[in-house]
Amino acid sequence: MTAEQTRQFIEGGEWESIAVELRPVKDRTGSGNINPFYVFRTFKFTAGNKFVCTVINYADAGGKVPLVKIVIKGHNKWQDANGIVNGAWNVDYIADEAYEIIPLHLGFSDALNKAPLNGLNKWEVGIMQDIKAKAFLAFGLAEGQIYIDYDLIYIFNELLFMGSKHVDGRAFDSPENRPTNLQIPLKRKL
C-alpha cells in the first residue's frame, strides 16, 4: 500500500489491542532498570490527519488492575517509507491538542504526587489533568514541549501494526529512536 492508501484505510476507523500488551519501559529514576508496562490501546484516525490515542496502563498482565488512562490527541505527520517491510510508513504522532492523564488507582496518583507538581493540581483518582506543554518529569516532558512519538504504520491482513518498543525501554522521542520492529497488531474495533 502507498502512504495515501494506508492513511485512507485507517481513517474513520477505530483500532484496538487484541489483548493487554506487554511493553518495556525504562525506569525514570535513572536506575537503568527496564520495567514491564501492561497496556490496552485504542486509536481513532480522522480527516485532516488527526488521531486520538487512548491507553489504559495496568499493574498486571491480565488487565485486572487499571492504574492510569492516558488520552493523547493531535496530528499525524506522514514521512517517507520505513525499510522494515515494503508498505510500512514512518509517521510522527504530534500531541499538539491534548495529553490527558487520569489516575485510576490511588497508588498511582500517590506516586505522581511525590514529584514536583510544576503548576499542576494534586493528582486524584478519576480527575483528568492535561499535561500538554507542561513540565512532567514522570513522563520525561519539559515545559513548553509538545510530545512527538516517532513511529511507523503498516497494514497486513486487515490488521494495523505500529512500531514495537525498544527492548532497552527507549521511547520513540526522536527520529533516531524510531522503532525497528513491528509490535502486536491492533484490530479494527467493531
PDB file of C-alpha atoms in Angstrom:
ATOM      1  CA  MET A   1       0.000   0.000   0.000  1.00  0.00           C
ATOM      2  CA  THR A   2       1.100   3.544  -0.631  1.00  0.00           C
ATOM      3  CA  ALA A   3       1.143   6.039   2.251  1.00  0.00           C
ATOM      4  CA  GLU A   4      -2.098   7.565   0.919  1.00  0.00           C
ATOM      5  CA  GLN A   5      -3.802   4.158   0.661  1.00  0.00           C
ATOM      6  CA  THR A   6      -2.674   3.320   4.202  1.00  0.00           C
ATOM      7  CA  ARG A   7      -3.964   6.653   5.522  1.00  0.00           C
ATOM      8  CA  GLN A   8      -7.324   6.130   3.807  1.00  0.00           C
ATOM      9  CA  PHE A   9      -7.562   2.568   5.136  1.00  0.00           C
ATOM     10  CA  ILE A  10      -7.109   3.590   8.779  1.00  0.00           C
ATOM     11  CA  GLU A  11      -9.055   6.871   8.595  1.00  0.00           C
ATOM     12  CA  GLY A  12     -12.544   6.871  10.040  1.00  0.00           C
ATOM     13  CA  GLY A  13     -11.860   3.649  11.873  1.00  0.00           C
ATOM     14  CA  GLU A  14     -11.238   2.824  15.469  1.00  0.00           C
ATOM     15  CA  TRP A  15      -8.485   0.332  16.234  1.00  0.00           C
ATOM     16  CA  GLU A  16      -7.830  -1.531  19.493  1.00  0.00           C
ATOM     17  CA  SER A  17      -5.473  -4.002  21.094  1.00  0.00           C
ATOM     18  CA  ILE A  18      -6.318  -7.658  20.674  1.00  0.00           C
ATOM     19  CA  ALA A  19      -5.394  -8.216  24.348  1.00  0.00           C
ATOM     20  CA  VAL A  20      -3.391  -6.462  27.075  1.00  0.00           C
ATOM     21  CA  GLU A  21       0.107  -5.902  25.675  1.00  0.00           C
ATOM     22  CA  LEU A  22       3.471  -6.095  27.413  1.00  0.00           C
ATOM     23  CA  ARG A  23       5.882  -3.271  26.623  1.00  0.00           C
ATOM     24  CA  PRO A  24       9.268  -2.478  28.160  1.00  0.00           C
ATOM     25  CA  VAL A  25       9.711   0.936  29.754  1.00  0.00           C
ATOM     26  CA  LYS A  26      12.885   2.487  31.167  1.00  0.00           C
ATOM     27  CA  ASP A  27      12.721   3.348  34.866  1.00  0.00           C
ATOM     28  CA  ARG A  28      12.617   7.171  35.160  1.00  0.00           C
ATOM     29  CA  THR A  29      14.620   7.148  38.414  1.00  0.00           C
ATOM     30  CA  GLY A  30      17.852   6.765  36.460  1.00  0.00           C
ATOM     31  CA  SER A  31      18.476   3.224  37.734  1.00  0.00           C
ATOM     32  CA  GLY A  32      18.628   1.870  34.183  1.00  0.00           C
ATOM     33  CA  ASN A  33      16.121  -0.840  35.073  1.00  0.00           C
ATOM     34  CA  ILE A  34      13.614  -1.941  32.467  1.00  0.00           C
ATOM     35  CA  ASN A  35      10.114  -2.459  33.855  1.00  0.00           C
ATOM     36  CA  PRO A  36       7.058  -4.193  32.374  1.00  0.00           C
ATOM     37  CA  PHE A  37       4.344  -1.859  31.157  1.00  0.00           C
ATOM     38  CA  TYR A  38       0.976  -3.529  30.542  1.00  0.00           C
ATOM     39  CA  VAL A  39      -1.316  -1.577  28.211  1.00  0.00           C
ATOM     40  CA  PHE A  40      -4.504  -1.728  26.197  1.00  0.00           C
ATOM     41  CA  ARG A  41      -4.511   0.750  23.292  1.00  0.00           C
ATOM     42  CA  THR A  42      -7.268   2.308  21.204  1.00  0.00           C
ATOM     43  CA  PHE A  43      -6.599   4.581  18.219  1.00  0.00           C
ATOM     44  CA  LYS A  44      -9.017   6.691  16.180  1.00  0.00           C
ATOM     45  CA  PHE A  45      -7.880   8.293  12.933  1.00  0.00           C
ATOM     46  CA  THR A  46      -9.971  11.060  11.373  1.00  0.00           C
ATOM     47  CA  ALA A  47      -9.828  13.513   8.458  1.00  0.00           C
ATOM     48  CA  GLY A  48      -7.107  16.120   8.498  1.00  0.00           C
ATOM     49  CA  ASN A  49      -4.537  13.555   9.699  1.00  0.00           C
ATOM     50  CA  LYS A  50      -5.898  13.738  13.245  1.00  0.00           C
ATOM     51  CA  PHE A  51      -5.678  10.979  15.822  1.00  0.00           C
ATOM     52  CA  VAL A  52      -6.837  10.135  19.340  1.00  0.00           C
ATOM     53  CA  CYS A  53      -4.847   7.504  21.205  1.00  0.00           C
ATOM     54  CA  THR A  54      -6.234   6.108  24.453  1.00  0.00           C
ATOM     55  CA  VAL A  55      -4.003   3.904  26.586  1.00  0.00           C
ATOM     56  CA  ILE A  56      -5.021   2.143  29.773  1.00  0.00           C
ATOM     57  CA  ASN A  57      -1.975   1.090  31.812  1.00  0.00           C
ATOM     58  CA  TYR A  58      -2.436  -1.911  34.123  1.00  0.00           C
ATOM     59  CA  ALA A  59      -0.483  -3.225  37.095  1.00  0.00           C
ATOM     60  CA  ASP A  60      -0.922  -6.796  35.869  1.00  0.00           C
ATOM     61  CA  ALA A  61      -0.676  -8.782  32.648  1.00  0.00           C
ATOM     62  CA  GLY A  62      -4.323  -9.848  32.869  1.00  0.00           C
ATOM     63  CA  GLY A  63      -5.621  -6.280  32.850  1.00  0.00           C
ATOM     64  CA  LYS A  64      -7.433  -6.595  36.182  1.00  0.00           C
ATOM     65  CA  VAL A  65      -5.889  -3.593  38.000  1.00  0.00           C
ATOM     66  CA  PRO A  66      -6.048  -0.362  35.951  1.00  0.00           C
ATOM     67  CA  LEU A  67      -3.527   2.286  37.012  1.00  0.00           C
ATOM     68  CA  VAL A  68      -3.949   5.206  34.633  1.00  0.00           C
ATOM     69  CA  LYS A  69      -5.788   6.280  31.495  1.00  0.00           C
ATOM     70  CA  ILE A  70      -3.822   8.396  29.029  1.00  0.00           C
ATOM     71  CA  VAL A  71      -5.552  10.174  26.136  1.00  0.00           C
ATOM     72  CA  ILE A  72      -3.328  11.795  23.530  1.00  0.00           C
ATOM     73  CA  LYS A  73      -4.875  13.944  20.794  1.00  0.00           C
ATOM     74  CA  GLY A  74      -3.135  15.538  17.874  1.00  0.00           C
ATOM     75  CA  HIS A  75      -1.971  15.257  14.286  1.00  0.00           C
ATOM     76  CA  ASN A  76      -0.065  12.709  12.235  1.00  0.00           C
ATOM     77  CA  LYS A  77       2.756  13.791  10.001  1.00  0.00           C
ATOM     78  CA  TRP A  78       3.383  11.195   7.330  1.00  0.00           C
ATOM     79  CA  GLN A  79       7.033  10.740   6.396  1.00  0.00           C
ATOM     80  CA  ASP A  80       8.944   8.507   3.995  1.00  0.00           C
ATOM     81  CA  ALA A  81       8.829   4.735   3.638  1.00  0.00           C
ATOM     82  CA  ASN A  82      10.198   2.676   6.505  1.00  0.00           C
ATOM     83  CA  GLY A  83      12.586  -0.053   5.328  1.00  0.00           C
ATOM     84  CA  ILE A  84      11.370  -2.632   7.842  1.00  0.00           C
ATOM     85  CA  VAL A  85       8.923  -4.100   5.308  1.00  0.00           C
ATOM     86  CA  ASN A  86       7.516  -2.963   1.966  1.00  0.00           C
ATOM     87  CA  GLY A  87       4.420  -0.824   2.673  1.00  0.00           C
ATOM     88  CA  ALA A  88       5.475   0.434   6.113  1.00  0.00           C
ATOM     89  CA  TRP A  89       5.498   4.206   6.563  1.00  0.00           C
ATOM     90  CA  ASN A  90       7.185   6.476   9.081  1.00  0.00           C
ATOM     91  CA  VAL A  91       4.545   8.503  10.903  1.00  0.00           C
ATOM     92  CA  ASP A  92       5.016  11.124  13.616  1.00  0.00           C
ATOM     93  CA  TYR A  93       2.272  11.382  16.240  1.00  0.00           C
ATOM     94  CA  ILE A  94       2.293  15.034  17.342  1.00  0.00           C
ATOM     95  CA  ALA A  95       0.413  15.513  20.646  1.00  0.00           C
ATOM     96  CA  ASP A  96      -0.493  19.126  19.853  1.00  0.00           C
ATOM     97  CA  GLU A  97      -4.129  19.030  21.028  1.00  0.00           C
ATOM     98  CA  ALA A  98      -4.083  17.233  24.375  1.00  0.00           C
ATOM     99  CA  TYR A  99      -2.083  14.892  26.612  1.00  0.00           C
ATOM    100  CA  GLU A 100      -4.591  13.925  29.285  1.00  0.00           C
ATOM    101  CA  ILE A 101      -3.736  11.870  32.352  1.00  0.00           C
ATOM    102  CA  ILE A 102      -6.459  10.302  34.522  1.00  0.00           C
ATOM    103  CA  PRO A 103      -5.204   8.276  37.520  1.00  0.00           C
ATOM    104  CA  LEU A 104      -7.377   5.186  38.042  1.00  0.00           C
ATOM    105  CA  HIS A 105      -5.646   3.834  41.168  1.00  0.00           C
ATOM    106  CA  LEU A 106      -4.794   5.553  44.458  1.00  0.00           C
ATOM    107  CA  GLY A 107      -1.260   4.133  44.414  1.00  0.00           C
ATOM    108  CA  PHE A 108      -0.643   5.691  41.005  1.00  0.00           C
ATOM    109  CA  SER A 109      -1.930   9.145  41.994  1.00  0.00           C
ATOM    110  CA  ASP A 110       0.100   8.954  45.242  1.00  0.00           C
ATOM    111  CA  ALA A 111       3.236   8.167  43.227  1.00  0.00           C
ATOM    112  CA  LEU A 112       2.603  11.129  40.904  1.00  0.00           C
ATOM    113  CA  ASN A 113       2.129  13.419  43.902  1.00  0.00           C
ATOM    114  CA  LYS A 114       5.652  12.605  45.145  1.00  0.00           C
ATOM    115  CA  ALA A 115       7.123  14.504  42.196  1.00  0.00           C
ATOM    116  CA  PRO A 116       7.005  18.304  41.891  1.00  0.00           C
ATOM    117  CA  LEU A 117       3.605  19.403  40.568  1.00  0.00           C
ATOM    118  CA  ASN A 118       5.025  22.232  38.402  1.00  0.00           C
ATOM    119  CA  GLY A 119       1.748  24.113  38.155  1.00  0.00           C
ATOM    120  CA  LEU A 120      -0.459  21.029  38.046  1.00  0.00           C
ATOM    121  CA  ASN A 121      -3.090  20.292  40.671  1.00  0.00           C
ATOM    122  CA  LYS A 122      -2.692  17.500  43.192  1.00  0.00           C
ATOM    123  CA  TRP A 123      -3.327  14.182  41.431  1.00  0.00           C
ATOM    124  CA  GLU A 124      -6.590  12.466  42.366  1.00  0.00           C
ATOM    125  CA  VAL A 125      -8.196   9.235  41.182  1.00  0.00           C
ATOM    126  CA  GLY A 126     -10.634   9.860  38.335  1.00  0.00           C
ATOM    127  CA  ILE A 127      -9.644  13.515  37.828  1.00  0.00           C
ATOM    128  CA  MET A 128      -8.107  14.384  34.443  1.00  0.00           C
ATOM    129  CA  GLN A 129      -5.260  16.838  34.004  1.00  0.00           C
ATOM    130  CA  ASP A 130      -3.854  17.886  30.630  1.00  0.00           C
ATOM    131  CA  ILE A 131      -0.040  17.889  30.696  1.00  0.00           C
ATOM    132  CA  LYS A 132       0.381  19.143  27.114  1.00  0.00           C
ATOM    133  CA  ALA A 133       3.393  21.504  27.010  1.00  0.00           C
ATOM    134  CA  LYS A 134       3.874  21.217  30.800  1.00  0.00           C
ATOM    135  CA  ALA A 135       6.891  20.000  32.720  1.00  0.00           C
ATOM    136  CA  PHE A 136       6.062  16.450  33.808  1.00  0.00           C
ATOM    137  CA  LEU A 137       9.129  14.525  34.962  1.00  0.00           C
ATOM    138  CA  ALA A 138       7.256  11.208  35.349  1.00  0.00           C
ATOM    139  CA  PHE A 139       6.798  11.161  31.564  1.00  0.00           C
ATOM    140  CA  GLY A 140      10.066  12.932  30.739  1.00  0.00           C
ATOM    141  CA  LEU A 141       8.361  16.099  29.461  1.00  0.00           C
ATOM    142  CA  ALA A 142       9.822  19.614  29.690  1.00  0.00           C
ATOM    143  CA  GLU A 143       7.949  22.899  29.980  1.00  0.00           C
ATOM    144  CA  GLY A 144       6.739  24.058  26.553  1.00  0.00           C
ATOM    145  CA  GLN A 145       7.495  20.704  24.909  1.00  0.00           C
ATOM    146  CA  ILE A 146       4.886  19.217  22.578  1.00  0.00           C
ATOM    147  CA  TYR A 147       5.477  15.475  22.677  1.00  0.00           C
ATOM    148  CA  ILE A 148       6.090  13.694  19.372  1.00  0.00           C
ATOM    149  CA  ASP A 149       6.124   9.918  19.018  1.00  0.00           C
ATOM    150  CA  TYR A 150       8.301   8.942  16.028  1.00  0.00           C
ATOM    151  CA  ASP A 151       6.649   5.699  14.962  1.00  0.00           C
ATOM    152  CA  LEU A 152       5.633   3.694  11.906  1.00  0.00           C
ATOM    153  CA  ILE A 153       2.430   2.225  10.450  1.00  0.00           C
ATOM    154  CA  TYR A 154       1.971  -0.958   8.440  1.00  0.00           C
ATOM    155  CA  ILE A 155      -1.199  -2.777   7.318  1.00  0.00           C
ATOM    156  CA  PHE A 156      -1.238  -6.558   6.886  1.00  0.00           C
ATOM    157  CA  ASN A 157      -4.298  -8.826   6.628  1.00  0.00           C
ATOM    158  CA  GLU A 158      -6.643  -6.042   7.808  1.00  0.00           C
ATOM    159  CA  LEU A 159      -4.520  -5.520  10.953  1.00  0.00           C
ATOM    160  CA  LEU A 160      -2.780  -2.275  11.926  1.00  0.00           C
ATOM    161  CA  PHE A 161       0.826  -2.632  13.029  1.00  0.00           C
ATOM    162  CA  MET A 162       2.865   0.086  14.671  1.00  0.00           C
ATOM    163  CA  GLY A 163       6.395   0.022  15.971  1.00  0.00           C
ATOM    164  CA  SER A 164       7.499  -2.274  18.766  1.00  0.00           C
ATOM    165  CA  LYS A 165       9.002  -0.558  21.807  1.00  0.00           C
ATOM    166  CA  HIS A 166      12.749  -0.965  22.106  1.00  0.00           C
ATOM    167  CA  VAL A 167      13.810  -3.773  24.462  1.00  0.00           C
ATOM    168  CA  ASP A 168      16.023  -1.287  26.324  1.00  0.00           C
ATOM    169  CA  GLY A 169      12.929   0.816  27.152  1.00  0.00           C
ATOM    170  CA  ARG A 170      13.815   3.837  25.000  1.00  0.00           C
ATOM    171  CA  ALA A 171      10.873   5.976  23.963  1.00  0.00           C
ATOM    172  CA  PHE A 172      10.183   6.966  20.352  1.00  0.00           C
ATOM    173  CA  ASP A 173      11.103  10.543  21.291  1.00  0.00           C
ATOM    174  CA  SER A 174      13.468  11.289  18.402  1.00  0.00           C
ATOM    175  CA  PRO A 175      13.766  10.243  14.749  1.00  0.00           C
ATOM    176  CA  GLU A 176      16.863   8.237  15.735  1.00  0.00           C
ATOM    177  CA  ASN A 177      14.729   6.246  18.209  1.00  0.00           C
ATOM    178  CA  ARG A 178      12.085   5.347  15.627  1.00  0.00           C
ATOM    179  CA  PRO A 179      11.187   1.635  16.042  1.00  0.00           C
ATOM    180  CA  THR A 180      12.927  -1.069  14.064  1.00  0.00           C
ATOM    181  CA  ASN A 181      10.426  -3.905  14.677  1.00  0.00           C
ATOM    182  CA  LEU A 182       6.673  -4.374  14.449  1.00  0.00           C
ATOM    183  CA  GLN A 183       4.504  -4.579  17.552  1.00  0.00           C
ATOM    184  CA  ILE A 184       1.493  -6.784  18.251  1.00  0.00           C
ATOM    185  CA  PRO A 185      -1.165  -5.531  15.816  1.00  0.00           C
ATOM    186  CA  LEU A 186      -4.373  -3.655  16.522  1.00  0.00           C
ATOM    187  CA  LYS A 187      -7.693  -4.917  15.139  1.00  0.00           C
ATOM    188  CA  ARG A 188     -10.481  -2.792  13.781  1.00  0.00           C
ATOM    189  CA  LYS A 189     -12.998  -2.190  16.557  1.00  0.00           C
ATOM    190  CA  LEU A 190     -16.441  -3.437  15.613  1.00  0.00           C
TER     191      LEU A 190
END
